[in-house]
mmCIF file of C-alpha atoms in Angstrom:
data_model
loop_
_atom_site.group_PDB
_atom_site.id
_atom_site.type_symbol
_atom_site.label_atom_id
_atom_site.label_comp_id
_atom_site.label_asym_id
_atom_site.label_seq_id
_atom_site.Cartn_x
_atom_site.Cartn_y
_atom_site.Cartn_z
ATOM 1 C CA UNK A 1043 -31.660 -23.541 -7.114
ATOM 2 C CA UNK A 1044 -31.688 -19.910 -8.241
ATOM 3 C CA UNK A 1045 -29.206 -17.224 -7.207
ATOM 4 C CA UNK A 1046 -30.164 -14.303 -5.009
ATOM 5 C CA UNK A 1047 -28.079 -11.169 -5.582
ATOM 6 C CA UNK A 1048 -27.922 -8.518 -2.864
ATOM 7 C CA UNK A 1049 -27.787 -4.754 -3.348
ATOM 8 C CA UNK A 1050 -24.003 -4.437 -3.024
ATOM 9 C CA UNK A 1051 -23.517 -6.828 -5.943
ATOM 10 C CA UNK A 1052 -25.620 -4.664 -8.234
ATOM 11 C CA UNK A 1053 -23.999 -1.453 -7.039
ATOM 12 C CA UNK A 1054 -20.381 -2.671 -7.313
ATOM 13 C CA UNK A 1055 -20.328 -5.306 -10.064
ATOM 14 C CA UNK A 1056 -23.177 -4.407 -12.397
ATOM 15 C CA UNK A 1057 -23.682 -0.625 -12.125
ATOM 16 C CA UNK A 1058 -20.332 0.498 -10.634
ATOM 17 C CA UNK A 1059 -22.203 2.954 -8.381
ATOM 18 C CA UNK A 1060 -21.339 2.425 -4.707
ATOM 19 C CA UNK A 1061 -23.479 4.252 -2.187
ATOM 20 C CA UNK A 1062 -22.577 5.832 1.111
ATOM 21 C CA UNK A 1063 -25.642 5.701 3.340
ATOM 22 C CA UNK A 1064 -25.619 4.913 7.035
ATOM 23 C CA UNK A 1065 -28.031 2.553 8.782
ATOM 24 C CA UNK A 1066 -30.190 3.633 11.687
ATOM 25 C CA UNK A 1067 -27.606 4.291 14.427
ATOM 26 C CA UNK A 1068 -30.286 4.198 17.155
ATOM 27 C CA UNK A 1069 -30.970 0.480 16.622
ATOM 28 C CA UNK A 1070 -29.755 -1.624 19.555
ATOM 29 C CA UNK A 1071 -30.521 -5.120 18.210
ATOM 30 C CA UNK A 1072 -31.940 -6.156 21.604
ATOM 31 C CA UNK A 1073 -28.878 -5.176 23.662
ATOM 32 C CA UNK A 1074 -26.388 -2.414 24.323
ATOM 33 C CA UNK A 1075 -24.934 -2.474 20.803
ATOM 34 C CA UNK A 1076 -25.525 0.783 18.926
ATOM 35 C CA UNK A 1077 -23.442 0.336 15.712
ATOM 36 C CA UNK A 1078 -20.070 1.371 17.145
ATOM 37 C CA UNK A 1079 -17.962 -1.460 15.753
ATOM 38 C CA UNK A 1080 -18.287 -3.574 12.644
ATOM 39 C CA UNK A 1081 -16.784 -4.255 9.221
ATOM 40 C CA UNK A 1082 -16.215 -1.616 6.574
ATOM 41 C CA UNK A 1083 -18.784 -2.196 3.856
ATOM 42 C CA UNK A 1084 -17.802 -3.111 0.302
ATOM 43 C CA UNK A 1085 -19.299 0.220 -0.834
ATOM 44 C CA UNK A 1086 -17.017 2.105 1.585
ATOM 45 C CA UNK A 1087 -14.025 0.111 0.286
ATOM 46 C CA UNK A 1088 -14.991 1.162 -3.253
ATOM 47 C CA UNK A 1089 -15.133 4.825 -2.233
ATOM 48 C CA UNK A 1090 -11.673 4.440 -0.656
ATOM 49 C CA UNK A 1091 -10.212 3.188 -3.958
ATOM 50 C CA UNK A 1092 -11.178 -0.488 -4.151
ATOM 51 C CA UNK A 1093 -12.239 -1.506 -7.635
ATOM 52 C CA UNK A 1094 -14.513 -4.465 -8.201
ATOM 53 C CA UNK A 1095 -12.810 -6.837 -10.603
ATOM 54 C CA UNK A 1096 -9.404 -5.129 -10.833
ATOM 55 C CA UNK A 1097 -6.325 -4.687 -8.715
ATOM 56 C CA UNK A 1098 -5.421 -1.475 -6.873
ATOM 57 C CA UNK A 1099 -2.289 -1.709 -4.741
ATOM 58 C CA UNK A 1100 -2.151 2.055 -4.091
ATOM 59 C CA UNK A 1101 -4.836 2.666 -1.479
ATOM 60 C CA UNK A 1102 -4.846 2.346 2.275
ATOM 61 C CA UNK A 1103 -7.188 -0.664 2.427
ATOM 62 C CA UNK A 1104 -4.730 -2.856 0.526
ATOM 63 C CA UNK A 1105 -3.037 -4.629 3.429
ATOM 64 C CA UNK A 1106 -1.121 -7.468 1.761
ATOM 65 C CA UNK A 1107 -3.640 -10.040 3.011
ATOM 66 C CA UNK A 1108 -7.170 -11.019 2.114
ATOM 67 C CA UNK A 1109 -10.002 -9.915 4.441
ATOM 68 C CA UNK A 1110 -13.798 -9.745 4.456
ATOM 69 C CA UNK A 1111 -15.928 -6.615 3.924
ATOM 70 C CA UNK A 1112 -19.301 -6.267 5.612
ATOM 71 C CA UNK A 1113 -21.590 -6.785 2.622
ATOM 72 C CA UNK A 1114 -23.188 -9.927 1.198
ATOM 73 C CA UNK A 1115 -22.939 -10.452 -2.548
ATOM 74 C CA UNK A 1116 -25.104 -13.439 -3.457
ATOM 75 C CA UNK A 1117 -26.565 -16.673 -2.184
ATOM 76 C CA UNK A 1118 -27.721 -19.932 -3.730
ATOM 77 C CA UNK A 1119 -28.608 -23.318 -2.323
ATOM 78 C CA UNK A 1120 -24.928 -24.402 -2.225
ATOM 79 C CA UNK A 1121 -23.021 -21.376 -0.874
ATOM 80 C CA UNK A 1122 -23.051 -17.727 0.163
ATOM 81 C CA UNK A 1123 -20.717 -15.108 -1.319
ATOM 82 C CA UNK A 1124 -19.397 -12.143 0.653
ATOM 83 C CA UNK A 1125 -17.254 -9.248 -0.548
ATOM 84 C CA UNK A 1126 -13.573 -9.131 0.335
ATOM 85 C CA UNK A 1127 -10.364 -7.293 -0.492
ATOM 86 C CA UNK A 1128 -7.521 -9.567 -1.558
ATOM 87 C CA UNK A 1129 -3.716 -9.301 -1.333
ATOM 88 C CA UNK A 1130 -3.525 -6.864 -4.261
ATOM 89 C CA UNK A 1131 -6.368 -4.579 -3.197
ATOM 90 C CA UNK A 1132 -8.761 -6.352 -5.576
ATOM 91 C CA UNK A 1133 -12.388 -5.938 -4.383
ATOM 92 C CA UNK A 1134 -14.384 -9.062 -5.234
ATOM 93 C CA UNK A 1135 -16.897 -11.572 -3.939
ATOM 94 C CA UNK A 1136 -16.106 -15.116 -2.904
ATOM 95 C CA UNK A 1137 -17.591 -18.064 -1.036
ATOM 96 C CA UNK A 1138 -17.710 -17.597 2.725
ATOM 97 C CA UNK A 1139 -15.168 -19.689 4.611
ATOM 98 C CA UNK A 1140 -13.072 -19.532 7.754
ATOM 99 C CA UNK A 1141 -9.727 -18.929 6.066
ATOM 100 C CA UNK A 1142 -9.999 -15.183 5.495
ATOM 101 C CA UNK A 1143 -9.265 -12.413 8.022
ATOM 102 C CA UNK A 1144 -11.665 -9.781 9.252
ATOM 103 C CA UNK A 1145 -10.604 -6.181 9.883
ATOM 104 C CA UNK A 1146 -12.939 -4.380 12.276
ATOM 105 C CA UNK A 1147 -13.621 -0.665 12.196
ATOM 106 C CA UNK A 1148 -14.693 1.569 15.055
ATOM 107 C CA UNK A 1149 -17.142 4.426 14.716
ATOM 108 C CA UNK A 1150 -15.853 7.339 16.800
ATOM 109 C CA UNK A 1151 -17.526 10.572 17.777
ATOM 110 C CA UNK A 1152 -16.729 13.581 15.627
ATOM 111 C CA UNK A 1153 -14.652 15.213 18.394
ATOM 112 C CA UNK A 1154 -12.192 12.263 18.530
ATOM 113 C CA UNK A 1155 -8.966 12.948 16.611
ATOM 114 C CA UNK A 1156 -6.104 10.774 15.373
ATOM 115 C CA UNK A 1157 -2.992 11.627 17.352
ATOM 116 C CA UNK A 1158 -0.258 9.202 16.254
ATOM 117 C CA UNK A 1159 0.618 5.556 15.683
ATOM 118 C CA UNK A 1160 0.660 3.047 12.839
ATOM 119 C CA UNK A 1161 -1.966 0.578 14.088
ATOM 120 C CA UNK A 1162 0.544 -2.140 14.960
ATOM 121 C CA UNK A 1163 1.291 -3.865 18.275
ATOM 122 C CA UNK A 1164 4.503 -1.874 18.677
ATOM 123 C CA UNK A 1165 2.928 1.419 17.514
ATOM 124 C CA UNK A 1166 -0.829 1.364 18.223
ATOM 125 C CA UNK A 1167 -3.102 4.169 17.067
ATOM 126 C CA UNK A 1168 -3.549 6.873 19.687
ATOM 127 C CA UNK A 1169 -6.549 9.164 19.668
ATOM 128 C CA UNK A 1170 -7.442 12.304 21.582
ATOM 129 C CA UNK A 1171 -10.515 14.432 22.192
ATOM 130 C CA UNK A 1172 -10.605 17.821 20.500
#
Protein backbone atom coordinates (compact mmCIF):
# COMPACT_ATOMS: atom_id res chain seq x y z
CA UNK A 1 0.00 0.00 0.00
CA UNK A 2 2.84 2.49 0.45
CA UNK A 3 4.84 4.13 -2.34
CA UNK A 4 8.49 3.35 -2.95
CA UNK A 5 10.44 6.22 -4.52
CA UNK A 6 13.70 5.46 -6.33
CA UNK A 7 16.83 7.61 -6.39
CA UNK A 8 16.10 9.33 -9.71
CA UNK A 9 12.81 10.66 -8.33
CA UNK A 10 14.56 12.36 -5.43
CA UNK A 11 17.35 13.70 -7.62
CA UNK A 12 15.08 15.09 -10.37
CA UNK A 13 11.77 15.97 -8.72
CA UNK A 14 12.61 16.76 -5.11
CA UNK A 15 16.21 18.04 -5.06
CA UNK A 16 16.73 19.04 -8.73
CA UNK A 17 20.25 17.57 -8.59
CA UNK A 18 20.81 15.00 -11.35
CA UNK A 19 23.95 12.91 -11.10
CA UNK A 20 26.23 11.59 -13.79
CA UNK A 21 27.80 8.39 -12.51
CA UNK A 22 28.39 5.27 -14.57
CA UNK A 23 27.62 1.74 -13.42
CA UNK A 24 30.25 -0.99 -13.35
CA UNK A 25 31.02 -1.50 -17.05
CA UNK A 26 32.68 -4.87 -16.38
CA UNK A 27 29.40 -6.49 -15.30
CA UNK A 28 28.18 -9.08 -17.83
CA UNK A 29 24.83 -10.04 -16.24
CA UNK A 30 25.53 -13.73 -16.93
CA UNK A 31 26.20 -13.35 -20.66
CA UNK A 32 28.14 -11.38 -23.25
CA UNK A 33 26.43 -8.08 -22.46
CA UNK A 34 28.84 -5.47 -21.10
CA UNK A 35 26.70 -2.27 -20.99
CA UNK A 36 27.10 -1.25 -24.63
CA UNK A 37 23.48 -0.49 -25.42
CA UNK A 38 20.60 0.72 -23.28
CA UNK A 39 18.37 3.70 -22.56
CA UNK A 40 19.61 7.16 -21.70
CA UNK A 41 18.92 7.71 -18.02
CA UNK A 42 16.57 10.41 -16.77
CA UNK A 43 19.59 12.07 -15.09
CA UNK A 44 21.42 12.21 -18.43
CA UNK A 45 18.30 13.71 -20.05
CA UNK A 46 18.28 16.37 -17.33
CA UNK A 47 21.95 17.21 -17.99
CA UNK A 48 21.12 17.52 -21.71
CA UNK A 49 18.41 20.12 -20.99
CA UNK A 50 15.37 18.13 -19.86
CA UNK A 51 13.56 19.77 -16.98
CA UNK A 52 11.43 17.75 -14.62
CA UNK A 53 7.97 19.28 -14.53
CA UNK A 54 8.39 21.87 -17.30
CA UNK A 55 8.59 21.97 -21.06
CA UNK A 56 11.82 22.48 -23.03
CA UNK A 57 11.42 22.28 -26.80
CA UNK A 58 14.95 23.57 -27.49
CA UNK A 59 17.20 20.60 -26.78
CA UNK A 60 18.23 17.65 -28.87
CA UNK A 61 16.31 15.03 -26.85
CA UNK A 62 12.97 16.64 -27.68
CA UNK A 63 11.89 14.47 -30.62
CA UNK A 64 8.22 15.34 -31.09
CA UNK A 65 7.13 12.03 -29.57
CA UNK A 66 7.00 10.55 -26.10
CA UNK A 67 9.64 7.96 -25.14
CA UNK A 68 10.94 6.20 -22.02
CA UNK A 69 14.16 7.01 -20.15
CA UNK A 70 16.07 4.28 -18.34
CA UNK A 71 15.26 5.18 -14.74
CA UNK A 72 12.45 4.05 -12.44
CA UNK A 73 10.60 6.73 -10.51
CA UNK A 74 8.28 5.02 -8.04
CA UNK A 75 6.28 1.88 -7.36
CA UNK A 76 3.20 1.01 -5.35
CA UNK A 77 0.95 -2.03 -5.23
CA UNK A 78 -1.07 -0.82 -8.26
CA UNK A 79 1.51 0.46 -10.75
CA UNK A 80 5.12 1.33 -11.53
CA UNK A 81 6.23 4.76 -12.76
CA UNK A 82 9.15 5.28 -15.13
CA UNK A 83 10.66 8.52 -16.39
CA UNK A 84 9.98 9.66 -19.93
CA UNK A 85 10.36 12.67 -22.21
CA UNK A 86 7.11 13.81 -23.83
CA UNK A 87 6.29 15.58 -27.10
CA UNK A 88 7.38 18.97 -25.76
CA UNK A 89 10.63 17.87 -24.14
CA UNK A 90 8.94 17.69 -20.74
CA UNK A 91 10.81 15.24 -18.44
CA UNK A 92 8.33 13.49 -16.13
CA UNK A 93 7.31 10.16 -14.64
CA UNK A 94 4.28 8.16 -15.67
CA UNK A 95 2.77 4.70 -15.34
CA UNK A 96 4.53 2.04 -17.38
CA UNK A 97 2.56 0.90 -20.42
CA UNK A 98 3.18 -0.39 -23.93
CA UNK A 99 2.11 2.76 -25.77
CA UNK A 100 5.33 4.77 -25.43
CA UNK A 101 8.45 4.49 -27.62
CA UNK A 102 11.94 3.62 -26.48
CA UNK A 103 15.03 5.29 -27.92
CA UNK A 104 18.16 3.19 -27.44
CA UNK A 105 21.64 4.62 -27.05
CA UNK A 106 24.95 2.98 -27.90
CA UNK A 107 28.10 3.36 -25.85
CA UNK A 108 31.02 3.76 -28.26
CA UNK A 109 34.74 3.69 -27.61
CA UNK A 110 36.42 7.06 -27.22
CA UNK A 111 38.20 6.73 -30.59
CA UNK A 112 34.90 6.46 -32.53
CA UNK A 113 33.88 9.75 -34.14
CA UNK A 114 30.66 11.06 -35.68
CA UNK A 115 31.18 11.46 -39.41
CA UNK A 116 27.81 12.51 -40.91
CA UNK A 117 24.12 11.68 -41.11
CA UNK A 118 20.89 12.69 -39.40
CA UNK A 119 19.92 9.37 -37.79
CA UNK A 120 17.05 8.68 -40.20
CA UNK A 121 16.46 5.78 -42.58
CA UNK A 122 17.40 7.92 -45.57
CA UNK A 123 20.38 9.53 -43.80
CA UNK A 124 21.72 7.18 -41.10
CA UNK A 125 24.48 8.23 -38.74
CA UNK A 126 27.93 7.28 -40.00
CA UNK A 127 30.86 6.90 -37.65
CA UNK A 128 34.58 6.47 -38.17
CA UNK A 129 37.60 5.51 -36.09
CA UNK A 130 40.05 8.27 -35.27
